[in-house]
mmCIF file of C-alpha atoms in Angstrom:
data_model
loop_
_atom_site.group_PDB
_atom_site.id
_atom_site.type_symbol
_atom_site.label_atom_id
_atom_site.label_comp_id
_atom_site.label_asym_id
_atom_site.label_seq_id
_atom_site.Cartn_x
_atom_site.Cartn_y
_atom_site.Cartn_z
ATOM 1 C CA MET A 284 14.948 44.931 26.176
ATOM 2 C CA PRO A 285 11.722 43.256 27.716
ATOM 3 C CA LEU A 286 11.896 39.316 28.160
ATOM 4 C CA ALA A 287 8.701 39.083 26.103
ATOM 5 C CA PHE A 288 10.244 40.846 23.181
ATOM 6 C CA GLU A 289 13.323 38.464 23.263
ATOM 7 C CA ALA A 290 10.657 35.570 23.258
ATOM 8 C CA PHE A 291 8.662 36.780 20.827
ATOM 9 C CA ARG A 292 11.931 37.544 18.331
ATOM 10 C CA ALA A 293 13.281 33.832 19.216
ATOM 11 C CA LEU A 294 9.648 32.244 18.391
ATOM 12 C CA ASN A 295 9.095 34.423 15.048
ATOM 13 C CA GLN A 296 12.675 34.952 13.616
ATOM 14 C CA PRO A 297 12.876 31.838 11.499
ATOM 15 C CA LEU A 298 9.637 32.409 9.731
ATOM 16 C CA TYR A 299 10.184 36.176 9.259
ATOM 17 C CA LEU A 300 13.602 35.183 7.716
ATOM 18 C CA THR A 301 11.972 32.565 5.278
ATOM 19 C CA TYR A 302 9.658 35.597 4.455
ATOM 20 C CA ALA A 303 12.395 38.037 3.962
ATOM 21 C CA LYS A 304 15.004 35.515 1.772
ATOM 22 C CA ALA A 305 11.785 34.930 -0.618
ATOM 23 C CA HIS A 306 11.460 38.643 -1.194
ATOM 24 C CA LEU A 307 15.292 39.872 -1.075
ATOM 25 C CA PRO A 308 17.990 38.890 -3.497
ATOM 26 C CA GLU A 309 20.590 38.024 -0.997
ATOM 27 C CA ASP A 310 20.619 36.372 2.325
ATOM 28 C CA ALA A 311 22.705 39.082 3.938
ATOM 29 C CA ALA A 312 19.767 41.905 2.954
ATOM 30 C CA ALA A 313 17.069 39.415 4.035
ATOM 31 C CA GLN A 314 19.075 39.057 7.712
ATOM 32 C CA ALA A 315 19.476 43.109 7.769
ATOM 33 C CA THR A 316 15.832 43.626 6.805
ATOM 34 C CA VAL A 317 14.394 41.121 9.494
ATOM 35 C CA GLN A 318 16.773 42.822 11.904
ATOM 36 C CA THR A 319 15.221 45.784 11.009
ATOM 37 C CA ALA A 320 11.752 44.992 11.310
ATOM 38 C CA PHE A 321 12.416 43.752 14.867
ATOM 39 C CA ARG A 322 14.076 46.916 15.696
ATOM 40 C CA LEU A 323 10.827 48.596 14.695
ATOM 41 C CA ILE A 324 8.745 46.235 16.270
ATOM 42 C CA LEU A 325 10.727 46.931 19.493
ATOM 43 C CA GLU A 326 10.581 50.828 19.003
ATOM 44 C CA ARG A 327 6.663 50.265 19.451
ATOM 45 C CA TRP A 328 6.459 47.364 21.573
ATOM 46 C CA ASP A 329 3.899 48.854 24.015
ATOM 47 C CA HIS A 330 1.837 49.507 21.306
ATOM 48 C CA VAL A 331 2.183 46.434 19.473
ATOM 49 C CA VAL A 332 1.284 44.382 22.858
ATOM 50 C CA SER A 333 -1.761 46.412 23.196
ATOM 51 C CA GLN A 334 -3.469 45.382 19.882
ATOM 52 C CA PRO A 335 -5.897 42.408 19.917
ATOM 53 C CA ARG A 336 -3.440 40.591 17.806
ATOM 54 C CA PRO A 337 -0.082 41.614 18.566
ATOM 55 C CA ALA A 338 1.678 39.052 15.984
ATOM 56 C CA ARG A 339 -0.375 40.446 13.492
ATOM 57 C CA GLU A 340 0.353 43.781 14.050
ATOM 58 C CA ALA A 341 4.133 42.845 14.355
ATOM 59 C CA TRP A 342 3.639 40.944 11.006
ATOM 60 C CA SER A 343 2.693 44.140 9.170
ATOM 61 C CA GLU A 344 6.002 45.713 10.231
ATOM 62 C CA LEU A 345 7.839 42.671 8.352
ATOM 63 C CA ILE A 346 5.712 43.421 5.346
ATOM 64 C CA ARG A 347 6.511 46.909 5.233
ATOM 65 C CA CYS A 348 10.168 46.062 5.324
ATOM 66 C CA THR A 349 10.267 43.624 2.520
ATOM 67 C CA GLY A 350 8.179 45.839 0.376
ATOM 68 C CA SER A 351 6.409 42.592 -0.345
ATOM 69 C CA ARG A 352 3.354 44.363 -1.429
ATOM 70 C CA GLU A 353 4.810 46.490 -3.888
ATOM 71 C CA HIS A 354 6.643 43.357 -5.367
ATOM 72 C CA PRO A 355 4.947 40.465 -4.804
ATOM 73 C CA LEU A 356 6.223 37.066 -6.142
ATOM 74 C CA PRO A 357 4.210 35.281 -9.133
ATOM 75 C CA VAL A 358 2.286 32.916 -6.717
ATOM 76 C CA PRO A 359 -1.310 31.917 -6.827
ATOM 77 C CA ALA A 360 -3.043 34.083 -4.009
ATOM 78 C CA GLU A 361 -6.565 35.774 -3.914
ATOM 79 C CA SER A 362 -5.607 37.943 -0.958
ATOM 80 C CA ALA A 363 -2.422 39.347 0.966
ATOM 81 C CA LEU A 364 -3.150 36.916 3.796
ATOM 82 C CA GLN A 365 -3.089 34.196 1.415
ATOM 83 C CA TYR A 366 -0.111 35.395 -0.060
ATOM 84 C CA ASP A 367 2.196 35.399 2.992
ATOM 85 C CA THR A 368 0.859 31.917 4.404
ATOM 86 C CA VAL A 369 1.382 30.499 0.858
ATOM 87 C CA ILE A 370 5.031 31.625 1.143
ATOM 88 C CA LEU A 371 5.634 30.468 4.594
ATOM 89 C CA HIS A 372 4.039 27.064 4.075
ATOM 90 C CA GLN A 373 5.351 26.681 0.447
ATOM 91 C CA LEU A 374 9.001 28.064 0.571
ATOM 92 C CA GLY A 375 9.635 27.565 4.058
ATOM 93 C CA LYS A 376 7.894 24.436 4.700
ATOM 94 C CA HIS A 377 6.264 25.936 7.907
ATOM 95 C CA SER A 378 3.455 24.342 9.813
ATOM 96 C CA ALA A 379 0.117 25.580 10.211
ATOM 97 C CA GLU A 380 0.668 26.378 13.900
ATOM 98 C CA ALA A 381 3.654 28.141 13.092
ATOM 99 C CA ILE A 382 2.534 30.187 10.627
ATOM 100 C CA ALA A 383 -0.760 31.323 12.665
ATOM 101 C CA GLN A 384 1.640 32.055 15.608
ATOM 102 C CA ALA A 385 3.987 34.326 13.279
ATOM 103 C CA THR A 386 1.342 36.112 11.405
ATOM 104 C CA GLY A 387 -1.253 36.449 14.118
ATOM 105 C CA LEU A 388 -3.895 34.465 12.031
ATOM 106 C CA ASP A 389 -6.186 31.490 13.577
ATOM 107 C CA ILE A 390 -4.777 28.506 12.749
ATOM 108 C CA PRO A 391 -8.101 27.545 10.740
ATOM 109 C CA LYS A 392 -7.540 30.309 8.893
ATOM 110 C CA VAL A 393 -3.927 29.396 7.751
ATOM 111 C CA ARG A 394 -5.082 25.989 6.892
ATOM 112 C CA TYR A 395 -7.875 27.046 4.934
ATOM 113 C CA LEU A 396 -5.597 29.836 3.112
ATOM 114 C CA THR A 397 -2.970 27.234 2.460
ATOM 115 C CA GLY A 398 -5.275 24.514 1.324
ATOM 116 C CA LEU A 399 -4.430 22.460 4.416
ATOM 117 C CA THR A 400 -7.934 22.003 5.596
ATOM 118 C CA PRO A 401 -8.847 18.481 6.206
ATOM 119 C CA PRO A 402 -11.513 17.162 3.787
ATOM 120 C CA VAL A 403 -14.660 16.947 5.354
ATOM 121 C CA LEU A 404 -16.530 13.378 5.653
ATOM 122 C CA HIS A 405 -19.775 12.835 4.568
ATOM 123 C CA GLY A 406 -21.717 9.821 6.126
#
């Protein structure tokens, strides 16, 4: 197993698990789904790391494994990206930085999508 993959998994597993637990009825099912997602990511690791945003590519595997696009939770979101960030921020209390790392989005984009953008001061 590549060392880079092990580091990737260690860094992202808590957020992947938060997301899976939000969409699956039991903790054991969420754990198994996250493990399946990481196994599939590992099988495609060379492809994943060759992408412009490897974390985004890997995140899409978790989305497929959880079925969250087919059965979303009733949260206010105008896009799939906003849905993902809101779930991680509101249910998991994860920071914008951690969400950006796991999903492959830019930190300002995560802040915007979760409503964490600081107000602009007008002088």
